[in-house]
Amino acid sequence: MKIYCSESFPATRMRRLRQTPALRRLVCETRLSVQQLVLPLFARPGKKIRTPVNSMPGVFQLSPDELLTEAANAYALGVPAVLLFGIPAKKDAKASEAYSAKGIIPEVVRLLKKELPELLVITDVCLCEYMSHGHCGLVRKVSDHKAVIENDPTLDLLARSALAFAEAGADIIAPSDMMDGRITAIRKRLDEAGFTESPIMSYAAKFASAYYGPFREAAESAPQFGDRRSYQMNPPNAEEALRETAMDIQEGADIVMVKPALAYLDLIYRVKSTFGYPTAAYAVSAEYSMIKAAAAQGWINERALTMETMISMRRAGADIIITYSAMDLARWLKEEGF
Ligand code: PBG
Ligand code: ZN
């Protein structure tokens, strides 16, 4: 192991540089800036709709007009990007609204790009919100007790969805489905249609996680049978996460993501140090809800705990943090002079 310091006490006193706020700031190794934050938003059809998500205090399902207001507030606070999820008017077994130009996401993207052209609009690409059964891919029933996910036929639908979002004006395409080959399929479809400059942020190391629980209420996307373990990764597997990430990079991903974030800091560190690619960490729904719940009880300092948690992701190597706390963080960072 590398020896960092050969000096010893009393010549060396580690506490010397901890004596004042100014000194501590001067030697601070890791900083969090509002420019690194992405705010996820949930879009649903309608007008003047702001439906609270019970398990995520402060998070709402928003109709396009309300979503625009929310995005404008975030942008005014300095948040540079939003990540959009759609709750369609109707779901079916082929996720039709996921790739319709008239779908909820293209509608919201067009509105945001018209009213807030500088705001980066990232669109999650997955089928689960649009499928009647809530799975991320096409499902084929094999028997009464068994259904399988049809990987390869799903790729075409994902590519169509990505293209519909790019055509509406999305700045970044973010596939979260975990089908094999989706980055190749999406990159090819975008390129053929002339969207060669549209970046892909891939959910590269995405685990089958209990931390997504509150999101499934927010997006109304809980699977109606089974679970997502045949496509999302098994939490104990770190080497496999690096291979997943390597494959996504080879297939053309521009930004890679680790998700969830807090319980997977080792992977944020390893993905960033192994590949050196722009790396995003998704602080997912339960990471947010756990802090909110404890804060509501008066058991923790919400602000200090949220800031410390976000810094841990930056320290691990995340360049980008996707978080439902983005607006709170923007306010706090401003108060602290960042
Ligand atoms: C859809 C998707 C999910 C999340 C992001 N995209 C849910 C899931 O995979 O079940 C989770 C985000 C969160 O928990 O905040 N594939
Ligand atoms: Zn999905």
mmCIF file of C-alpha atoms and ligand atoms in Angstrom:
data_model
loop_
_atom_site.group_PDB
_atom_site.id
_atom_site.type_symbol
_atom_site.label_atom_id
_atom_site.label_comp_id
_atom_site.label_asym_id
_atom_site.label_seq_id
_atom_site.Cartn_x
_atom_site.Cartn_y
_atom_site.Cartn_z
ATOM 1 C CA MET A 1 0.000 0.000 0.000
ATOM 2 C CA LYS A 2 1.142 3.489 -0.835
ATOM 3 C CA ILE A 3 2.431 5.462 2.166
ATOM 4 C CA TYR A 4 0.858 8.898 2.033
ATOM 5 C CA CYS A 5 2.705 10.513 4.887
ATOM 6 C CA SER A 6 5.967 9.748 6.592
ATOM 7 C CA GLU A 7 5.747 12.482 9.197
ATOM 8 C CA SER A 8 4.484 11.848 12.629
ATOM 9 C CA PHE A 9 3.285 13.638 15.716
ATOM 10 C CA PRO A 10 4.134 16.178 17.044
ATOM 11 C CA ALA A 11 5.571 17.722 13.826
ATOM 12 C CA THR A 12 2.423 16.715 12.025
ATOM 13 C CA ARG A 13 -0.926 17.609 13.502
ATOM 14 C CA MET A 14 -3.846 16.774 11.262
ATOM 15 C CA ARG A 15 -6.132 19.104 13.198
ATOM 16 C CA ARG A 16 -4.177 22.228 12.093
ATOM 17 C CA LEU A 17 -6.160 22.539 8.865
ATOM 18 C CA ARG A 18 -9.528 22.039 10.557
ATOM 19 C CA GLN A 19 -9.499 25.125 12.759
ATOM 20 C CA THR A 20 -11.724 27.589 10.858
ATOM 21 C CA PRO A 21 -14.439 27.412 8.187
ATOM 22 C CA ALA A 22 -12.173 29.279 5.739
ATOM 23 C CA LEU A 23 -9.322 26.808 6.251
ATOM 24 C CA ARG A 24 -11.639 23.851 5.928
ATOM 25 C CA ARG A 25 -13.035 25.250 2.692
ATOM 26 C CA LEU A 26 -9.529 25.925 1.351
ATOM 27 C CA VAL A 27 -8.480 22.289 1.723
ATOM 28 C CA CYS A 28 -11.855 20.809 0.791
ATOM 29 C CA GLU A 29 -11.223 18.009 -1.727
ATOM 30 C CA THR A 30 -14.705 17.425 -3.115
ATOM 31 C CA ARG A 31 -17.321 19.945 -4.117
ATOM 32 C CA LEU A 32 -20.937 19.685 -5.060
ATOM 33 C CA SER A 33 -22.341 22.179 -7.521
ATOM 34 C CA VAL A 34 -25.874 22.748 -8.697
ATOM 35 C CA GLN A 35 -24.500 22.291 -12.227
ATOM 36 C CA GLN A 36 -24.052 18.586 -11.532
ATOM 37 C CA LEU A 37 -27.675 17.942 -10.595
ATOM 38 C CA VAL A 38 -30.527 16.412 -12.574
ATOM 39 C CA LEU A 39 -34.136 16.594 -11.337
ATOM 40 C CA PRO A 40 -36.451 13.671 -12.228
ATOM 41 C CA LEU A 41 -40.048 14.675 -13.068
ATOM 42 C CA PHE A 42 -43.208 12.606 -13.644
ATOM 43 C CA ALA A 43 -45.501 13.678 -16.466
ATOM 44 C CA ARG A 44 -49.135 12.691 -16.867
ATOM 45 C CA PRO A 45 -51.816 13.899 -19.291
ATOM 46 C CA GLY A 46 -54.293 16.590 -18.320
ATOM 47 C CA LYS A 47 -54.333 20.192 -17.134
ATOM 48 C CA LYS A 48 -53.545 21.731 -13.743
ATOM 49 C CA ILE A 49 -52.843 18.315 -12.246
ATOM 50 C CA ARG A 50 -50.449 18.077 -9.336
ATOM 51 C CA THR A 51 -50.994 14.677 -7.703
ATOM 52 C CA PRO A 52 -48.765 14.099 -4.670
ATOM 53 C CA VAL A 53 -46.839 10.833 -4.506
ATOM 54 C CA ASN A 54 -47.564 9.539 -0.977
ATOM 55 C CA SER A 55 -44.283 7.779 -0.437
ATOM 56 C CA MET A 56 -42.216 10.700 -1.788
ATOM 57 C CA PRO A 57 -43.131 13.947 0.034
ATOM 58 C CA GLY A 58 -42.496 16.917 -2.282
ATOM 59 C CA VAL A 59 -42.761 14.811 -5.465
ATOM 60 C CA PHE A 60 -45.795 15.039 -7.761
ATOM 61 C CA GLN A 61 -47.269 13.580 -10.916
ATOM 62 C CA LEU A 62 -47.617 16.673 -13.089
ATOM 63 C CA SER A 63 -49.667 17.579 -16.136
ATOM 64 C CA PRO A 64 -47.606 19.311 -18.868
ATOM 65 C CA ASP A 65 -48.537 22.865 -17.741
ATOM 66 C CA GLU A 66 -47.608 22.122 -14.120
ATOM 67 C CA LEU A 67 -44.465 20.288 -15.155
ATOM 68 C CA LEU A 68 -43.362 23.345 -17.102
ATOM 69 C CA THR A 69 -43.794 25.486 -13.971
ATOM 70 C CA GLU A 70 -41.804 22.987 -11.888
ATOM 71 C CA ALA A 71 -39.036 22.807 -14.512
ATOM 72 C CA ALA A 72 -38.940 26.615 -14.760
ATOM 73 C CA ASN A 73 -38.536 26.864 -10.967
ATOM 74 C CA ALA A 74 -35.723 24.306 -11.043
ATOM 75 C CA TYR A 75 -34.027 26.098 -13.926
ATOM 76 C CA ALA A 76 -34.312 29.453 -12.121
ATOM 77 C CA LEU A 77 -32.508 27.849 -9.166
ATOM 78 C CA GLY A 78 -29.680 26.789 -11.484
ATOM 79 C CA VAL A 79 -30.611 23.124 -12.002
ATOM 80 C CA PRO A 80 -29.419 22.495 -15.576
ATOM 81 C CA ALA A 81 -31.325 19.316 -16.431
ATOM 82 C CA VAL A 82 -34.493 17.310 -15.881
ATOM 83 C CA LEU A 83 -35.104 13.587 -16.407
ATOM 84 C CA LEU A 84 -38.615 12.814 -17.637
ATOM 85 C CA PHE A 85 -40.819 9.810 -16.878
ATOM 86 C CA GLY A 86 -44.253 9.424 -18.433
ATOM 87 C CA ILE A 87 -47.498 8.017 -17.102
ATOM 88 C CA PRO A 88 -49.591 7.395 -20.227
ATOM 89 C CA ALA A 89 -53.346 7.846 -20.632
ATOM 90 C CA LYS A 90 -53.611 4.132 -21.339
ATOM 91 C CA LYS A 91 -51.329 1.135 -21.048
ATOM 92 C CA ASP A 92 -51.325 -1.957 -23.273
ATOM 93 C CA ALA A 93 -49.301 -5.128 -23.920
ATOM 94 C CA LYS A 94 -47.103 -3.495 -26.548
ATOM 95 C CA ALA A 95 -46.454 -0.161 -24.772
ATOM 96 C CA SER A 96 -47.928 1.816 -27.688
ATOM 97 C CA GLU A 97 -47.663 5.200 -26.005
ATOM 98 C CA ALA A 98 -43.931 4.726 -25.414
ATOM 99 C CA TYR A 99 -43.224 5.338 -29.102
ATOM 100 C CA SER A 100 -46.152 7.446 -30.260
ATOM 101 C CA ALA A 101 -45.294 10.977 -31.385
ATOM 102 C CA LYS A 102 -48.517 11.995 -29.622
ATOM 103 C CA GLY A 103 -47.461 10.391 -26.331
ATOM 104 C CA ILE A 104 -47.116 12.281 -23.072
ATOM 105 C CA ILE A 105 -43.308 12.507 -23.216
ATOM 106 C CA PRO A 106 -43.017 13.983 -26.744
ATOM 107 C CA GLU A 107 -45.727 16.500 -25.753
ATOM 108 C CA VAL A 108 -43.821 17.579 -22.639
ATOM 109 C CA VAL A 109 -40.460 17.628 -24.437
ATOM 110 C CA ARG A 110 -41.826 19.929 -27.141
ATOM 111 C CA LEU A 111 -43.293 22.249 -24.501
ATOM 112 C CA LEU A 112 -40.091 22.392 -22.439
ATOM 113 C CA LYS A 113 -37.825 22.941 -25.449
ATOM 114 C CA LYS A 114 -40.102 25.762 -26.640
ATOM 115 C CA GLU A 115 -40.406 27.564 -23.289
ATOM 116 C CA LEU A 116 -37.045 26.718 -21.688
ATOM 117 C CA PRO A 117 -34.704 26.047 -24.626
ATOM 118 C CA GLU A 118 -31.545 26.078 -22.468
ATOM 119 C CA LEU A 119 -32.815 23.470 -20.013
ATOM 120 C CA LEU A 120 -31.364 20.028 -20.811
ATOM 121 C CA VAL A 121 -34.198 17.586 -21.308
ATOM 122 C CA ILE A 122 -33.265 13.965 -20.639
ATOM 123 C CA THR A 123 -35.859 11.310 -21.424
ATOM 124 C CA ASP A 124 -35.906 7.959 -19.666
ATOM 125 C CA VAL A 125 -36.504 5.225 -22.240
ATOM 126 C CA CYS A 126 -38.280 2.149 -20.909
ATOM 127 C CA LEU A 127 -41.504 0.307 -21.528
ATOM 128 C CA CYS A 128 -42.655 -0.507 -17.974
ATOM 129 C CA GLU A 129 -44.710 2.667 -17.490
ATOM 130 C CA TYR A 130 -46.519 1.970 -20.764
ATOM 131 C CA MET A 131 -47.070 -1.788 -20.448
ATOM 132 C CA SER A 132 -50.321 -3.124 -18.968
ATOM 133 C CA HIS A 133 -48.230 -5.754 -17.128
ATOM 134 C CA GLY A 134 -45.588 -3.283 -15.904
ATOM 135 C CA HIS A 135 -42.516 -5.103 -17.252
ATOM 136 C CA CYS A 136 -39.688 -3.322 -19.044
ATOM 137 C CA GLY A 137 -39.941 -5.546 -22.134
ATOM 138 C CA LEU A 138 -42.373 -7.605 -24.208
ATOM 139 C CA VAL A 139 -43.726 -10.579 -22.271
ATOM 140 C CA ARG A 140 -44.527 -14.006 -23.717
ATOM 141 C CA LYS A 141 -46.564 -16.415 -21.655
ATOM 142 C CA VAL A 142 -45.086 -19.897 -21.724
ATOM 143 C CA SER A 143 -47.581 -21.535 -19.367
ATOM 144 C CA ASP A 144 -50.025 -20.526 -16.642
ATOM 145 C CA HIS A 145 -47.149 -20.095 -14.249
ATOM 146 C CA LYS A 146 -44.386 -18.925 -16.470
ATOM 147 C CA ALA A 147 -43.809 -15.838 -18.585
ATOM 148 C CA VAL A 148 -40.577 -14.761 -20.250
ATOM 149 C CA ILE A 149 -39.251 -11.396 -21.376
ATOM 150 C CA GLU A 150 -38.595 -11.302 -25.111
ATOM 151 C CA ASN A 151 -35.301 -9.448 -25.288
ATOM 152 C CA ASP A 152 -34.699 -9.058 -29.016
ATOM 153 C CA PRO A 153 -38.216 -8.057 -30.140
ATOM 154 C CA THR A 154 -38.196 -5.474 -27.320
ATOM 155 C CA LEU A 155 -35.170 -3.719 -28.845
ATOM 156 C CA ASP A 156 -37.183 -2.409 -31.777
ATOM 157 C CA LEU A 157 -39.760 -0.819 -29.465
ATOM 158 C CA LEU A 158 -37.046 0.801 -27.337
ATOM 159 C CA ALA A 159 -35.377 2.185 -30.465
ATOM 160 C CA ARG A 160 -38.709 3.554 -31.694
ATOM 161 C CA SER A 161 -39.311 5.189 -28.318
ATOM 162 C CA ALA A 162 -35.851 6.785 -28.301
ATOM 163 C CA LEU A 163 -36.417 8.108 -31.812
ATOM 164 C CA ALA A 164 -39.852 9.543 -30.927
ATOM 165 C CA PHE A 165 -38.269 11.416 -28.004
ATOM 166 C CA ALA A 166 -35.314 12.650 -30.081
ATOM 167 C CA GLU A 167 -37.692 13.863 -32.790
ATOM 168 C CA ALA A 168 -39.623 15.814 -30.150
ATOM 169 C CA GLY A 169 -36.353 17.526 -29.198
ATOM 170 C CA ALA A 170 -34.920 15.537 -26.261
ATOM 171 C CA ASP A 171 -31.295 16.490 -25.543
ATOM 172 C CA ILE A 172 -30.215 13.164 -24.021
ATOM 173 C CA ILE A 173 -31.707 9.668 -24.361
ATOM 174 C CA ALA A 174 -31.504 7.533 -21.200
ATOM 175 C CA PRO A 175 -32.439 3.855 -21.627
ATOM 176 C CA SER A 176 -33.247 2.173 -18.281
ATOM 177 C CA ASP A 177 -34.705 -1.145 -19.451
ATOM 178 C CA MET A 178 -31.611 -3.409 -19.068
ATOM 179 C CA MET A 179 -32.292 -5.441 -22.216
ATOM 180 C CA ASP A 180 -29.134 -6.770 -23.872
ATOM 181 C CA GLY A 181 -28.193 -4.854 -27.009
ATOM 182 C CA ARG A 182 -30.377 -1.801 -26.440
ATOM 183 C CA ILE A 183 -27.575 0.738 -26.810
ATOM 184 C CA THR A 184 -26.610 -0.683 -30.220
ATOM 185 C CA ALA A 185 -30.251 -0.735 -31.307
ATOM 186 C CA ILE A 186 -30.948 2.816 -30.125
ATOM 187 C CA ARG A 187 -27.688 4.296 -31.477
ATOM 188 C CA LYS A 188 -28.318 2.730 -34.883
ATOM 189 C CA ARG A 189 -31.905 4.006 -35.066
ATOM 190 C CA LEU A 190 -30.930 7.519 -33.970
ATOM 191 C CA ASP A 191 -28.036 7.658 -36.442
ATOM 192 C CA GLU A 192 -30.149 6.411 -39.359
ATOM 193 C CA ALA A 193 -32.629 9.193 -38.651
ATOM 194 C CA GLY A 194 -29.885 11.833 -38.549
ATOM 195 C CA PHE A 195 -29.652 12.198 -34.771
ATOM 196 C CA THR A 196 -25.933 11.424 -34.755
ATOM 197 C CA GLU A 197 -25.274 14.155 -32.197
ATOM 198 C CA SER A 198 -27.873 13.016 -29.642
ATOM 199 C CA PRO A 199 -26.050 11.597 -26.603
ATOM 200 C CA ILE A 200 -27.052 8.386 -24.837
ATOM 201 C CA MET A 201 -26.862 8.157 -21.058
ATOM 202 C CA SER A 202 -27.183 4.456 -20.319
ATOM 203 C CA TYR A 203 -28.397 3.006 -17.071
ATOM 204 C CA ALA A 204 -25.358 0.731 -17.331
ATOM 205 C CA ALA A 205 -25.144 -0.834 -13.876
ATOM 206 C CA LYS A 206 -28.761 -0.975 -12.815
ATOM 207 C CA PHE A 207 -29.594 -3.362 -10.012
ATOM 208 C CA ALA A 208 -32.843 -5.172 -9.154
ATOM 209 C CA SER A 209 -33.355 -3.066 -6.069
ATOM 210 C CA ALA A 210 -35.862 -2.646 -3.272
ATOM 211 C CA TYR A 211 -34.824 1.018 -3.340
ATOM 212 C CA TYR A 212 -37.150 1.551 -6.338
ATOM 213 C CA GLY A 213 -40.295 0.914 -4.272
ATOM 214 C CA PRO A 214 -41.604 4.496 -4.001
ATOM 215 C CA PHE A 215 -40.849 5.173 -7.693
ATOM 216 C CA ARG A 216 -43.277 2.467 -8.730
ATOM 217 C CA GLU A 217 -46.043 4.373 -6.958
ATOM 218 C CA ALA A 218 -44.907 7.602 -8.616
ATOM 219 C CA ALA A 219 -44.728 6.086 -12.114
ATOM 220 C CA GLU A 220 -47.520 3.558 -11.595
ATOM 221 C CA SER A 221 -45.148 0.958 -13.024
ATOM 222 C CA ALA A 222 -45.060 -1.942 -10.535
ATOM 223 C CA PRO A 223 -44.917 -5.293 -12.361
ATOM 224 C CA GLN A 224 -48.313 -7.048 -12.179
ATOM 225 C CA PHE A 225 -46.625 -10.460 -11.820
ATOM 226 C CA GLY A 226 -43.084 -11.626 -11.101
ATOM 227 C CA ASP A 227 -40.240 -9.186 -10.637
ATOM 228 C CA ARG A 228 -37.409 -7.607 -12.641
ATOM 229 C CA ARG A 229 -34.634 -10.003 -11.639
ATOM 230 C CA SER A 230 -34.375 -11.627 -15.072
ATOM 231 C CA TYR A 231 -33.138 -8.331 -16.536
ATOM 232 C CA GLN A 232 -31.916 -6.011 -13.770
ATOM 233 C CA MET A 233 -28.660 -6.975 -12.051
ATOM 234 C CA ASN A 234 -28.176 -9.056 -8.941
ATOM 235 C CA PRO A 235 -27.024 -6.759 -6.096
ATOM 236 C CA PRO A 236 -24.009 -8.885 -5.020
ATOM 237 C CA ASN A 237 -22.372 -8.661 -8.477
ATOM 238 C CA ALA A 238 -19.734 -5.972 -8.940
ATOM 239 C CA GLU A 239 -17.532 -7.567 -11.634
ATOM 240 C CA GLU A 240 -20.625 -8.144 -13.740
ATOM 241 C CA ALA A 241 -21.525 -4.459 -13.341
ATOM 242 C CA LEU A 242 -18.173 -3.525 -14.860
ATOM 243 C CA ARG A 243 -18.791 -5.881 -17.803
ATOM 244 C CA GLU A 244 -22.283 -4.395 -18.300
ATOM 245 C CA THR A 245 -20.752 -0.930 -18.299
ATOM 246 C CA ALA A 246 -17.951 -1.944 -20.698
ATOM 247 C CA MET A 247 -20.530 -3.347 -23.112
ATOM 248 C CA ASP A 248 -22.661 -0.208 -23.017
ATOM 249 C CA ILE A 249 -19.580 1.915 -23.714
ATOM 250 C CA GLN A 250 -18.603 -0.367 -26.602
ATOM 251 C CA GLU A 251 -22.134 -0.069 -27.980
ATOM 252 C CA GLY A 252 -21.900 3.737 -27.936
ATOM 253 C CA ALA A 253 -23.051 5.050 -24.551
ATOM 254 C CA ASP A 254 -21.739 8.580 -23.928
ATOM 255 C CA ILE A 255 -22.539 8.747 -20.213
ATOM 256 C CA VAL A 256 -22.818 5.714 -17.934
ATOM 257 C CA MET A 257 -24.954 5.455 -14.840
ATOM 258 C CA VAL A 258 -24.843 3.504 -11.610
ATOM 259 C CA LYS A 259 -28.210 2.965 -9.942
ATOM 260 C CA PRO A 260 -29.053 3.010 -7.039
ATOM 261 C CA ALA A 261 -26.301 5.274 -5.718
ATOM 262 C CA LEU A 262 -25.803 5.173 -1.954
ATOM 263 C CA ALA A 263 -25.735 1.394 -1.518
ATOM 264 C CA TYR A 264 -23.507 1.093 -4.630
ATOM 265 C CA LEU A 265 -20.802 3.699 -3.962
ATOM 266 C CA ASP A 266 -18.148 1.031 -4.590
ATOM 267 C CA LEU A 267 -19.432 0.743 -8.147
ATOM 268 C CA ILE A 268 -19.536 4.477 -8.720
ATOM 269 C CA TYR A 269 -15.878 4.480 -7.698
ATOM 270 C CA ARG A 270 -14.947 1.492 -9.844
ATOM 271 C CA VAL A 271 -16.899 2.565 -12.921
ATOM 272 C CA LYS A 272 -15.334 6.029 -12.828
ATOM 273 C CA SER A 273 -11.798 4.792 -12.136
ATOM 274 C CA THR A 274 -11.967 1.910 -14.637
ATOM 275 C CA PHE A 275 -13.470 3.703 -17.628
ATOM 276 C CA GLY A 276 -12.982 7.419 -16.939
ATOM 277 C CA TYR A 277 -16.298 8.085 -18.676
ATOM 278 C CA PRO A 278 -18.769 10.760 -17.588
ATOM 279 C CA THR A 279 -20.485 8.918 -14.755
ATOM 280 C CA ALA A 280 -23.919 9.549 -13.319
ATOM 281 C CA ALA A 281 -25.242 8.327 -9.978
ATOM 282 C CA TYR A 282 -28.992 7.944 -9.543
ATOM 283 C CA ALA A 283 -30.031 8.608 -5.942
ATOM 284 C CA VAL A 284 -33.259 6.664 -6.330
ATOM 285 C CA SER A 285 -36.685 7.031 -4.793
ATOM 286 C CA ALA A 286 -36.192 5.157 -1.500
ATOM 287 C CA GLU A 287 -32.906 6.966 -0.876
ATOM 288 C CA TYR A 288 -35.008 10.136 -0.944
ATOM 289 C CA SER A 289 -37.981 8.721 0.962
ATOM 290 C CA MET A 290 -35.869 7.308 3.797
ATOM 291 C CA ILE A 291 -34.378 10.735 4.493
ATOM 292 C CA LYS A 292 -37.787 12.436 4.204
ATOM 293 C CA ALA A 293 -39.399 9.922 6.568
ATOM 294 C CA ALA A 294 -36.701 10.219 9.224
ATOM 295 C CA ALA A 295 -36.728 14.015 8.905
ATOM 296 C CA ALA A 296 -40.518 14.107 9.352
ATOM 297 C CA GLN A 297 -40.018 12.256 12.645
ATOM 298 C CA GLY A 298 -37.431 14.811 13.725
ATOM 299 C CA TRP A 299 -34.802 12.077 13.971
ATOM 300 C CA ILE A 300 -32.198 13.559 11.616
ATOM 301 C CA ASN A 301 -31.045 16.903 10.223
ATOM 302 C CA GLU A 302 -32.463 16.652 6.687
ATOM 303 C CA ARG A 303 -30.281 19.306 5.141
ATOM 304 C CA ALA A 304 -26.989 18.111 6.624
ATOM 305 C CA LEU A 305 -27.769 14.487 5.898
ATOM 306 C CA THR A 306 -28.804 15.139 2.289
ATOM 307 C CA MET A 307 -25.689 17.230 1.620
ATOM 308 C CA GLU A 308 -23.385 14.634 3.204
ATOM 309 C CA THR A 309 -25.015 11.869 1.149
ATOM 310 C CA MET A 310 -24.583 13.758 -2.124
ATOM 311 C CA ILE A 311 -20.954 14.554 -1.318
ATOM 312 C CA SER A 312 -20.312 10.843 -0.780
ATOM 313 C CA MET A 313 -21.431 10.198 -4.373
ATOM 314 C CA ARG A 314 -19.186 12.956 -5.688
ATOM 315 C CA ARG A 315 -16.280 11.642 -3.596
ATOM 316 C CA ALA A 316 -16.856 8.165 -5.030
ATOM 317 C CA GLY A 317 -16.491 9.614 -8.530
ATOM 318 C CA ALA A 318 -19.910 10.673 -9.778
ATOM 319 C CA ASP A 319 -19.847 13.605 -12.201
ATOM 320 C CA ILE A 320 -23.627 13.860 -12.355
ATOM 321 C CA ILE A 321 -26.167 13.225 -9.593
ATOM 322 C CA ILE A 322 -29.784 12.510 -10.422
ATOM 323 C CA THR A 323 -31.816 13.352 -7.326
ATOM 324 C CA TYR A 324 -35.350 14.245 -6.253
ATOM 325 C CA SER A 325 -33.698 16.699 -3.824
ATOM 326 C CA ALA A 326 -32.197 18.790 -6.644
ATOM 327 C CA MET A 327 -34.230 21.917 -5.871
ATOM 328 C CA ASP A 328 -33.581 21.767 -2.113
ATOM 329 C CA LEU A 329 -29.887 21.230 -2.820
ATOM 330 C CA ALA A 330 -29.843 24.177 -5.223
ATOM 331 C CA ARG A 331 -31.214 26.450 -2.461
ATOM 332 C CA TRP A 332 -28.816 25.135 0.172
ATOM 333 C CA LEU A 333 -25.799 25.391 -2.124
ATOM 334 C CA LYS A 334 -26.697 28.983 -2.924
ATOM 335 C CA GLU A 335 -26.912 29.803 0.782
ATOM 336 C CA GLU A 336 -23.501 28.272 1.305
ATOM 337 C CA GLY A 337 -21.975 30.289 -1.524
ATOM 338 C CA PHE A 338 -21.457 27.540 -4.136
HETATM 339 C C1 PBG B 1 -37.894 2.168 -15.138
HETATM 340 C C2 PBG B 1 -37.206 2.893 -14.040
HETATM 341 C C3 PBG B 1 -37.247 2.629 -12.664
HETATM 342 C C4 PBG B 1 -36.502 3.623 -12.050
HETATM 343 C C5 PBG B 1 -36.007 4.443 -13.054
HETATM 344 N N1 PBG B 1 -36.427 3.957 -14.282
HETATM 345 C C6 PBG B 1 -37.992 1.604 -11.913
HETATM 346 C C7 PBG B 1 -37.659 0.196 -12.059
HETATM 347 O O1 PBG B 1 -36.727 -0.198 -12.753
HETATM 348 O O2 PBG B 1 -38.409 -0.596 -11.475
HETATM 349 C C8 PBG B 1 -36.316 3.781 -10.572
HETATM 350 C C9 PBG B 1 -36.058 5.166 -10.099
HETATM 351 C C10 PBG B 1 -36.263 5.406 -8.643
HETATM 352 O O3 PBG B 1 -36.512 4.487 -7.837
HETATM 353 O O4 PBG B 1 -36.172 6.581 -8.267
HETATM 354 N N2 PBG B 1 -37.226 1.102 -15.686
HETATM 355 ZN ZN ZN B 2 -38.658 -0.210 -16.927
#
